[in-house]
Phi, psi and omega in degrees: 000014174303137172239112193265359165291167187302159153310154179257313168275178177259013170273336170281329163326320209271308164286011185297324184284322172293329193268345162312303177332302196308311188289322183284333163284334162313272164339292198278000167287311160346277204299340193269351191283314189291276177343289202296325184296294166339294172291341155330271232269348161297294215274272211325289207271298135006288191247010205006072192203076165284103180322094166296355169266336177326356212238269175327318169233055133306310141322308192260344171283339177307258167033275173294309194299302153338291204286309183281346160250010185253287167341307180275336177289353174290305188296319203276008228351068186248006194212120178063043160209124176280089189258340170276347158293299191305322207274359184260331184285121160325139181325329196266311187312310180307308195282341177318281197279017156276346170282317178340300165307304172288326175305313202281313160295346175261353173293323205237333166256005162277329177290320155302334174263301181302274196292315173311289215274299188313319192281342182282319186255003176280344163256011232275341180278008171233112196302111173293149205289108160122330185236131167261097183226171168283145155285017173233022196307294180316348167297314195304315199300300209290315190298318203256350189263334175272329175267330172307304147354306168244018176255319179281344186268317173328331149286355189270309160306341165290328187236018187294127016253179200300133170274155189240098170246000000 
């Protein structure tokens, strides 16, 4: 159900740039992920001098990469959407259960933004091993990636059920 045309409303207009946003943070949580390992395993076998911060932060390009790309992937509805389940159910059951589907998605990234942030500043005093970060540094990704999540799902509960091109 990726729709590679322009949005057609204007709430999708409006989050196209942000969920753009979403995606060049992904990537670069990627690239940074790819970079930080690579040099792990450079500085190990090479120099046998292994980088205590490479883990951590490692950790938080996951992370970002994760949070942030399951969020554009909401928008793009190519992630957390059962479109072949809707499309098998009689005409009045698609529309049900696709808002059903967006509510469980706007549900589960209100839970990730709310408990991801409580957990992110409940470490912000305890130092990760290796880096000098909060050990919840890695939360921050998850929190704001659970709130993009259910901010790209609020047109989906709006326009249910899933169009099918």
């Amino acid at each position: 159900m990726n729709d590679s045309a322009a949005p057609q409303n204007p709430l999708d207009r409006a989050l196209a740039p942000i969920a753009r946003a979403a995606t060049v943070m992904a990537a670069f949580g990627l690239f940074g992920m790819v970079i930080t390992q690579g040099w792990q395993v450079l500085a190990r076998y090479a120099f046998n001098a292994s980088p205590s911060w490479s883990e951590p932060v490692t950790l938080i390009c996951l992370t970002t990469t994760l949070a942030f790309g399951a969020a554009s992937g909401v928008h793009a509805r190519s992630h957390f959407s059962f479109p072949l389940l809707v499309l098998l159910l009689p005409k009045p059951g698609q529309r049900l259960f696709s808002r059903l589907s967006a509510l469980i998605v706007i549900l589960i990234g209100l839970l990730l933004a709310v408990f991801g942030m409580q957990l992110a500043l409940d470490g912000l005093d305890v130092h990760m091993a290796g880096a000098p970060l909060p050990q919840s540094s890695a939360y921050f990704p998850l929190s704001l990636g659970g709130a993009l999540m259910a901010l790209f799902s609020l047109p989906h509960l709006l326009r249910a059920p899933l169009e099918t091109h």
